[in-house]
PDB file of C-alpha atoms in Angstrom:
ATOM      1  CA  MET A   1      15.852  13.089 -55.850  1.00 78.00           C
ATOM      2  CA  ASN A   2      13.545  14.734 -56.972  1.00 87.00           C
ATOM      3  CA  PRO A   3      11.157  16.954 -54.632  1.00 85.00           C
ATOM      4  CA  GLN A   4       8.505  14.588 -55.082  1.00 88.00           C
ATOM      5  CA  SER A   5      10.423  11.330 -54.000  1.00 88.00           C
ATOM      6  CA  ARG A   6      11.600  14.181 -51.340  1.00 90.00           C
ATOM      7  CA  LYS A   7       9.243  14.768 -49.898  1.00 90.00           C
ATOM      8  CA  ARG A   8       7.951  10.770 -49.559  1.00 91.00           C
ATOM      9  CA  VAL A   9      11.351  10.454 -48.123  1.00 91.00           C
ATOM     10  CA  GLN A  10      10.382  12.781 -45.712  1.00 92.00           C
ATOM     11  CA  LEU A  11       7.051  11.779 -44.654  1.00 91.00           C
ATOM     12  CA  VAL A  12       8.509   7.985 -44.092  1.00 91.00           C
ATOM     13  CA  ALA A  13      10.431   9.379 -42.325  1.00 91.00           C
ATOM     14  CA  VAL A  14       7.983  11.624 -39.740  1.00 92.00           C
ATOM     15  CA  ALA A  15       5.695   8.735 -39.671  1.00 91.00           C
ATOM     16  CA  GLY A  16       8.650   6.442 -39.065  1.00 90.00           C
ATOM     17  CA  VAL A  17       9.698   8.750 -35.872  1.00 92.00           C
ATOM     18  CA  PHE A  18       5.949   8.726 -34.419  1.00 92.00           C
ATOM     19  CA  LEU A  19       5.218   4.634 -35.590  1.00 92.00           C
ATOM     20  CA  ALA A  20       8.625   3.467 -33.872  1.00 92.00           C
ATOM     21  CA  PRO A  21       7.793   4.126 -30.292  1.00 92.00           C
ATOM     22  CA  MET A  22       4.442   2.662 -30.659  1.00 93.00           C
ATOM     23  CA  LEU A  23       6.260  -0.757 -32.224  1.00 92.00           C
ATOM     24  CA  ILE A  24       8.763  -1.096 -29.473  1.00 92.00           C
ATOM     25  CA  ALA A  25       6.217  -0.443 -26.687  1.00 91.00           C
ATOM     26  CA  PHE A  26       3.738  -3.376 -28.582  1.00 90.00           C
ATOM     27  CA  GLY A  27       6.647  -5.729 -28.406  1.00 92.00           C
ATOM     28  CA  LEU A  28       7.736  -4.827 -24.598  1.00 90.00           C
ATOM     29  CA  HIS A  29       3.847  -5.446 -24.307  1.00 89.00           C
ATOM     30  CA  LEU A  30       3.894  -8.815 -25.763  1.00 91.00           C
ATOM     31  CA  ALA A  31       7.078 -10.066 -23.992  1.00 90.00           C
ATOM     32  CA  ASN A  32       5.480  -9.441 -20.650  1.00 87.00           C
ATOM     33  CA  TRP A  33       7.831  -7.156 -19.567  1.00 85.00           C
ATOM     34  CA  GLN A  34       7.271  -4.172 -16.986  1.00 76.00           C
ATOM     35  CA  PRO A  35       9.205  -1.868 -15.570  1.00 74.00           C
ATOM     36  CA  THR A  36      10.438  -2.852 -12.120  1.00 70.00           C
ATOM     37  CA  ASN A  37      10.026   0.617 -10.369  1.00 67.00           C
ATOM     38  CA  LYS A  38       6.324   0.544 -10.896  1.00 66.00           C
ATOM     39  CA  ARG A  39       5.530  -2.327  -9.248  1.00 75.00           C
ATOM     40  CA  ASN A  40       3.933  -2.814  -5.100  1.00 82.00           C
ATOM     41  CA  ASN A  41       6.657  -3.807  -2.813  1.00 86.00           C
ATOM     42  CA  GLY A  42       2.981  -5.757  -1.656  1.00 89.00           C
ATOM     43  CA  THR A  43       1.366  -8.160  -2.373  1.00 90.00           C
ATOM     44  CA  LEU A  44      -1.717  -7.016  -4.501  1.00 90.00           C
ATOM     45  CA  ILE A  45      -4.984  -8.798  -3.245  1.00 90.00           C
ATOM     46  CA  GLN A  46      -7.365  -9.727  -6.175  1.00 89.00           C
ATOM     47  CA  PRO A  47     -10.204  -9.590  -5.696  1.00 91.00           C
ATOM     48  CA  PRO A  48     -10.169  -6.889  -2.711  1.00 89.00           C
ATOM     49  CA  GLN A  49     -11.499  -7.570   0.270  1.00 91.00           C
ATOM     50  CA  SER A  50     -14.563  -5.889   2.224  1.00 91.00           C
ATOM     51  CA  VAL A  51     -14.157  -5.165   5.992  1.00 92.00           C
ATOM     52  CA  ALA A  52     -15.848  -2.173   5.817  1.00 88.00           C
ATOM     53  CA  ALA A  53     -18.961  -4.574   7.949  1.00 87.00           C
ATOM     54  CA  ASP A  54     -16.830  -5.748  10.129  1.00 87.00           C
ATOM     55  CA  ALA A  55     -17.382  -5.253  13.972  1.00 85.00           C
ATOM     56  CA  ALA A  56     -14.454  -4.056  15.089  1.00 90.00           C
ATOM     57  CA  THR A  57     -14.166  -1.966  18.031  1.00 90.00           C
ATOM     58  CA  LEU A  58     -10.857   0.204  19.964  1.00 90.00           C
ATOM     59  CA  PRO A  59      -9.965  -0.802  23.733  1.00 89.00           C
ATOM     60  CA  ASP A  60     -12.210   1.923  25.398  1.00 88.00           C
ATOM     61  CA  GLY A  61     -15.140   0.008  23.352  1.00 88.00           C
ATOM     62  CA  ALA A  62     -15.691   2.672  20.721  1.00 91.00           C
ATOM     63  CA  ALA A  63     -16.393   1.396  17.277  1.00 91.00           C
ATOM     64  CA  TYR A  64     -13.443   1.438  14.908  1.00 91.00           C
ATOM     65  CA  HIS A  65     -14.871   2.162  10.876  1.00 91.00           C
ATOM     66  CA  TRP A  66     -12.699   0.728   8.718  1.00 91.00           C
ATOM     67  CA  ASP A  67     -14.204   2.710   6.052  1.00 89.00           C
ATOM     68  CA  ASP A  68     -13.307   6.655   6.683  1.00 85.00           C
ATOM     69  CA  THR A  69     -15.697   9.448   6.356  1.00 86.00           C
ATOM     70  CA  GLU A  70     -12.051  11.408   6.053  1.00 88.00           C
ATOM     71  CA  PHE A  71     -10.739   9.109   3.386  1.00 91.00           C
ATOM     72  CA  ARG A  72      -7.544   8.468   5.019  1.00 91.00           C
ATOM     73  CA  TRP A  73      -6.070   5.341   3.844  1.00 94.00           C
ATOM     74  CA  THR A  74      -4.988   3.504   6.809  1.00 94.00           C
ATOM     75  CA  LEU A  75      -1.610   0.473   8.062  1.00 95.00           C
ATOM     76  CA  VAL A  76      -2.322  -2.783   9.635  1.00 95.00           C
ATOM     77  CA  VAL A  77       0.086  -4.002  11.874  1.00 95.00           C
ATOM     78  CA  ILE A  78      -1.238  -7.760  12.509  1.00 93.00           C
ATOM     79  CA  ALA A  79       0.823  -9.702  15.053  1.00 91.00           C
ATOM     80  CA  GLY A  80       0.513 -13.529  15.376  1.00 89.00           C
ATOM     81  CA  PRO A  81       0.605 -14.982  18.307  1.00 88.00           C
ATOM     82  CA  ASP A  82       2.788 -14.904  20.869  1.00 84.00           C
ATOM     83  CA  CYS A  83       4.327 -11.472  19.540  1.00 81.00           C
ATOM     84  CA  ALA A  84       6.194  -9.255  22.293  1.00 80.00           C
ATOM     85  CA  ALA A  85       9.375  -7.877  20.450  1.00 83.00           C
ATOM     86  CA  VAL A  86       9.029  -8.006  16.605  1.00 85.00           C
ATOM     87  CA  CYS A  87       5.127  -6.403  16.844  1.00 86.00           C
ATOM     88  CA  GLU A  88       6.048  -3.487  19.092  1.00 88.00           C
ATOM     89  CA  GLY A  89       9.074  -3.024  16.544  1.00 91.00           C
ATOM     90  CA  ARG A  90       6.821  -3.285  13.785  1.00 92.00           C
ATOM     91  CA  ILE A  91       4.489  -0.472  15.874  1.00 92.00           C
ATOM     92  CA  ALA A  92       7.444   1.773  16.018  1.00 93.00           C
ATOM     93  CA  GLU A  93       8.309   1.911  12.528  1.00 94.00           C
ATOM     94  CA  ALA A  94       4.388   2.529  11.097  1.00 93.00           C
ATOM     95  CA  GLU A  95       4.699   4.916  13.380  1.00 93.00           C
ATOM     96  CA  LYS A  96       8.005   6.212  11.779  1.00 93.00           C
ATOM     97  CA  ILE A  97       6.488   5.302   8.516  1.00 92.00           C
ATOM     98  CA  TRP A  98       3.575   8.497   8.906  1.00 93.00           C
ATOM     99  CA  SER A  99       5.992  10.350  10.010  1.00 91.00           C
ATOM    100  CA  LEU A 100       8.755  10.122   6.583  1.00 91.00           C
ATOM    101  CA  MET A 101       5.083  10.685   5.340  1.00 88.00           C
ATOM    102  CA  THR A 102       5.740  14.320   6.163  1.00 84.00           C
ATOM    103  CA  GLN A 103       2.114  16.028   4.454  1.00 88.00           C
ATOM    104  CA  LYS A 104       0.171  13.320   3.229  1.00 86.00           C
ATOM    105  CA  ALA A 105       0.738  12.352   6.595  1.00 88.00           C
ATOM    106  CA  THR A 106      -2.917  13.438   7.790  1.00 90.00           C
ATOM    107  CA  ARG A 107      -4.312  10.926   5.434  1.00 92.00           C
ATOM    108  CA  LEU A 108      -2.611   8.016   6.923  1.00 93.00           C
ATOM    109  CA  ARG A 109      -4.124   5.879   9.871  1.00 93.00           C
ATOM    110  CA  LEU A 110      -2.550   3.487  12.286  1.00 95.00           C
ATOM    111  CA  ALA A 111      -3.546  -0.154  13.886  1.00 94.00           C
ATOM    112  CA  ALA A 112      -2.349  -2.458  15.034  1.00 93.00           C
ATOM    113  CA  ILE A 113      -4.578  -6.337  15.307  1.00 93.00           C
ATOM    114  CA  GLY A 114      -3.919  -8.665  17.406  1.00 88.00           C
ATOM    115  CA  VAL A 115      -2.206  -6.377  20.387  1.00 87.00           C
ATOM    116  CA  GLU A 116      -2.844  -5.739  23.698  1.00 85.00           C
ATOM    117  CA  ALA A 117      -3.378  -2.357  24.582  1.00 83.00           C
ATOM    118  CA  THR A 118      -1.832  -1.406  27.614  1.00 86.00           C
ATOM    119  CA  PRO A 119      -0.794   2.003  29.324  1.00 88.00           C
ATOM    120  CA  ALA A 120       2.493   2.310  28.584  1.00 88.00           C
ATOM    121  CA  LEU A 121       2.120   1.141  24.319  1.00 87.00           C
ATOM    122  CA  ARG A 122      -0.275   3.601  24.032  1.00 88.00           C
ATOM    123  CA  GLU A 123       1.611   6.027  25.485  1.00 91.00           C
ATOM    124  CA  LYS A 124       4.216   5.457  23.806  1.00 92.00           C
ATOM    125  CA  TYR A 125       2.614   5.772  20.331  1.00 92.00           C
ATOM    126  CA  PRO A 126       0.348   7.622  20.462  1.00 91.00           C
ATOM    127  CA  ARG A 127      -0.405   7.056  16.431  1.00 92.00           C
ATOM    128  CA  ILE A 128      -1.816   3.692  17.286  1.00 93.00           C
ATOM    129  CA  GLU A 129      -4.993   2.564  17.512  1.00 93.00           C
ATOM    130  CA  PHE A 130      -4.878  -0.756  18.887  1.00 93.00           C
ATOM    131  CA  VAL A 131      -7.515  -1.953  17.172  1.00 93.00           C
ATOM    132  CA  ARG A 132     -10.088  -5.835  17.819  1.00 91.00           C
ATOM    133  CA  SER A 133     -11.640  -6.659  14.897  1.00 89.00           C
ATOM    134  CA  ASP A 134     -12.966 -10.721  13.547  1.00 84.00           C
ATOM    135  CA  SER A 135     -13.166  -9.662  10.042  1.00 85.00           C
ATOM    136  CA  ALA A 136     -12.314 -13.380   8.488  1.00 88.00           C
ATOM    137  CA  PRO A 137      -9.921 -11.245   5.318  1.00 90.00           C
ATOM    138  CA  LEU A 138      -7.601  -9.284   8.214  1.00 89.00           C
ATOM    139  CA  ALA A 139      -7.675 -13.244  10.152  1.00 88.00           C
ATOM    140  CA  LYS A 140      -6.491 -14.795   7.307  1.00 91.00           C
ATOM    141  CA  LEU A 141      -3.695 -12.647   7.339  1.00 91.00           C
ATOM    142  CA  ARG A 142      -2.437 -13.189  10.790  1.00 91.00           C
ATOM    143  CA  PRO A 143       0.828 -15.147  11.375  1.00 90.00           C
ATOM    144  CA  THR A 144       1.108 -17.917  12.568  1.00 88.00           C
ATOM    145  CA  THR A 145       4.465 -18.652  13.281  1.00 87.00           C
ATOM    146  CA  PRO A 146       5.319 -17.430  17.388  1.00 86.00           C
ATOM    147  CA  ASP A 147       6.307 -13.336  17.424  1.00 85.00           C
ATOM    148  CA  SER A 148       5.344 -11.922  14.199  1.00 90.00           C
ATOM    149  CA  ALA A 149       3.904  -9.324  12.509  1.00 93.00           C
ATOM    150  CA  THR A 150       2.322  -9.199   9.124  1.00 93.00           C
ATOM    151  CA  ALA A 151       0.225  -5.403   7.179  1.00 95.00           C
ATOM    152  CA  ALA A 152      -1.407  -4.568   5.369  1.00 95.00           C
ATOM    153  CA  ILE A 153      -3.000  -1.376   3.955  1.00 95.00           C
ATOM    154  CA  VAL A 154      -6.469  -0.309   3.679  1.00 94.00           C
ATOM    155  CA  ASP A 155      -8.148   2.064   1.619  1.00 93.00           C
ATOM    156  CA  PRO A 156     -10.607   4.157   3.155  1.00 93.00           C
ATOM    157  CA  ALA A 157     -14.060   2.921   1.574  1.00 92.00           C
ATOM    158  CA  GLY A 158     -13.330   0.005   3.492  1.00 91.00           C
ATOM    159  CA  LEU A 159     -11.434  -2.785   1.032  1.00 93.00           C
ATOM    160  CA  LEU A 160      -8.123  -4.667   1.655  1.00 93.00           C
ATOM    161  CA  MET A 161      -5.975  -3.030  -0.864  1.00 93.00           C
ATOM    162  CA  LEU A 162      -1.949  -4.715   0.170  1.00 94.00           C
ATOM    163  CA  ARG A 163      -0.562  -7.303   2.841  1.00 94.00           C
ATOM    164  CA  TYR A 164       2.909  -7.326   3.259  1.00 94.00           C
ATOM    165  CA  GLU A 165       4.490 -11.112   5.134  1.00 93.00           C
ATOM    166  CA  ALA A 166       5.874 -11.215   8.369  1.00 90.00           C
ATOM    167  CA  GLY A 167       9.820 -10.179   7.820  1.00 88.00           C
ATOM    168  CA  TYR A 168       8.215  -6.992   5.244  1.00 91.00           C
ATOM    169  CA  ASP A 169      10.702  -3.346   4.586  1.00 92.00           C
ATOM    170  CA  PRO A 170       9.011  -0.930   6.080  1.00 93.00           C
ATOM    171  CA  ALA A 171      11.066   0.823   3.312  1.00 91.00           C
ATOM    172  CA  GLY A 172       9.213  -0.264   0.504  1.00 92.00           C
ATOM    173  CA  VAL A 173       5.627  -0.145   2.533  1.00 93.00           C
ATOM    174  CA  ARG A 174       5.964   3.375   2.582  1.00 93.00           C
ATOM    175  CA  GLN A 175       6.950   3.728  -0.936  1.00 90.00           C
ATOM    176  CA  ASP A 176       3.806   2.229  -1.651  1.00 91.00           C
ATOM    177  CA  LEU A 177       1.677   4.454   0.615  1.00 91.00           C
ATOM    178  CA  SER A 178       2.986   7.533  -1.215  1.00 90.00           C
ATOM    179  CA  ARG A 179       2.175   6.289  -4.457  1.00 88.00           C
ATOM    180  CA  LEU A 180      -1.273   5.616  -3.372  1.00 88.00           C
ATOM    181  CA  ILE A 181      -1.929   8.402  -0.861  1.00 88.00           C
ATOM    182  CA  ARG A 182      -1.991  11.461  -3.669  1.00 81.00           C
TER     183      ARG A 182
END
C-alpha cells in the first residue's frame, strides 16, 4: 500500500470514529428510544400550571405563597376524602424524603392539603405546613377514592410541575426531587 492510500484509509477511519456515535444516536432518536434512568417517576404536567396566585392559608391564618423567594421546591401531599391512615403515612414518607435529601433538604418545603392540622399532627410532623388551598390545578389532583393521597411538586416560581397518582412510590419521588434540586 502506497503512502497516499494509507493516509486516505487513516482519514476514513478517523472520520468513522467520529461519525459512528452520531449515526447511532440518530438511529436511536428515530426509534424513539430513551434511557430509562433519565425518565421521571411522576407524570410531567404539560404545560406547567401556575398556582402562584392562589390565596392559600396556613392554619393560623397566615398567607402561604407557592412561589418561594428562597428558591425552594415544594412537595405537596394532597389528601382525598376521609383520609386518615394513608394520609398520615404519606406525610411521614414526605418527612422521610426531606431527611434523605441531606444537604439539599434546605431547598425543599413540605406541604399537605386537605389534612386537618390537629395539634398532635403538627407536633409529630413539624416540617409539614398544613395548607388550605382552593387552587383549581391542585384541586384537579385531589383523589376521589376515600382514604387515599396523591402528591405533586411545585417549583420555586409557583408552577405545578409533576404529579404522582395515589399509591405512588416515595423512592421515585425522592429520585425526581434529587434530579430537580441541584
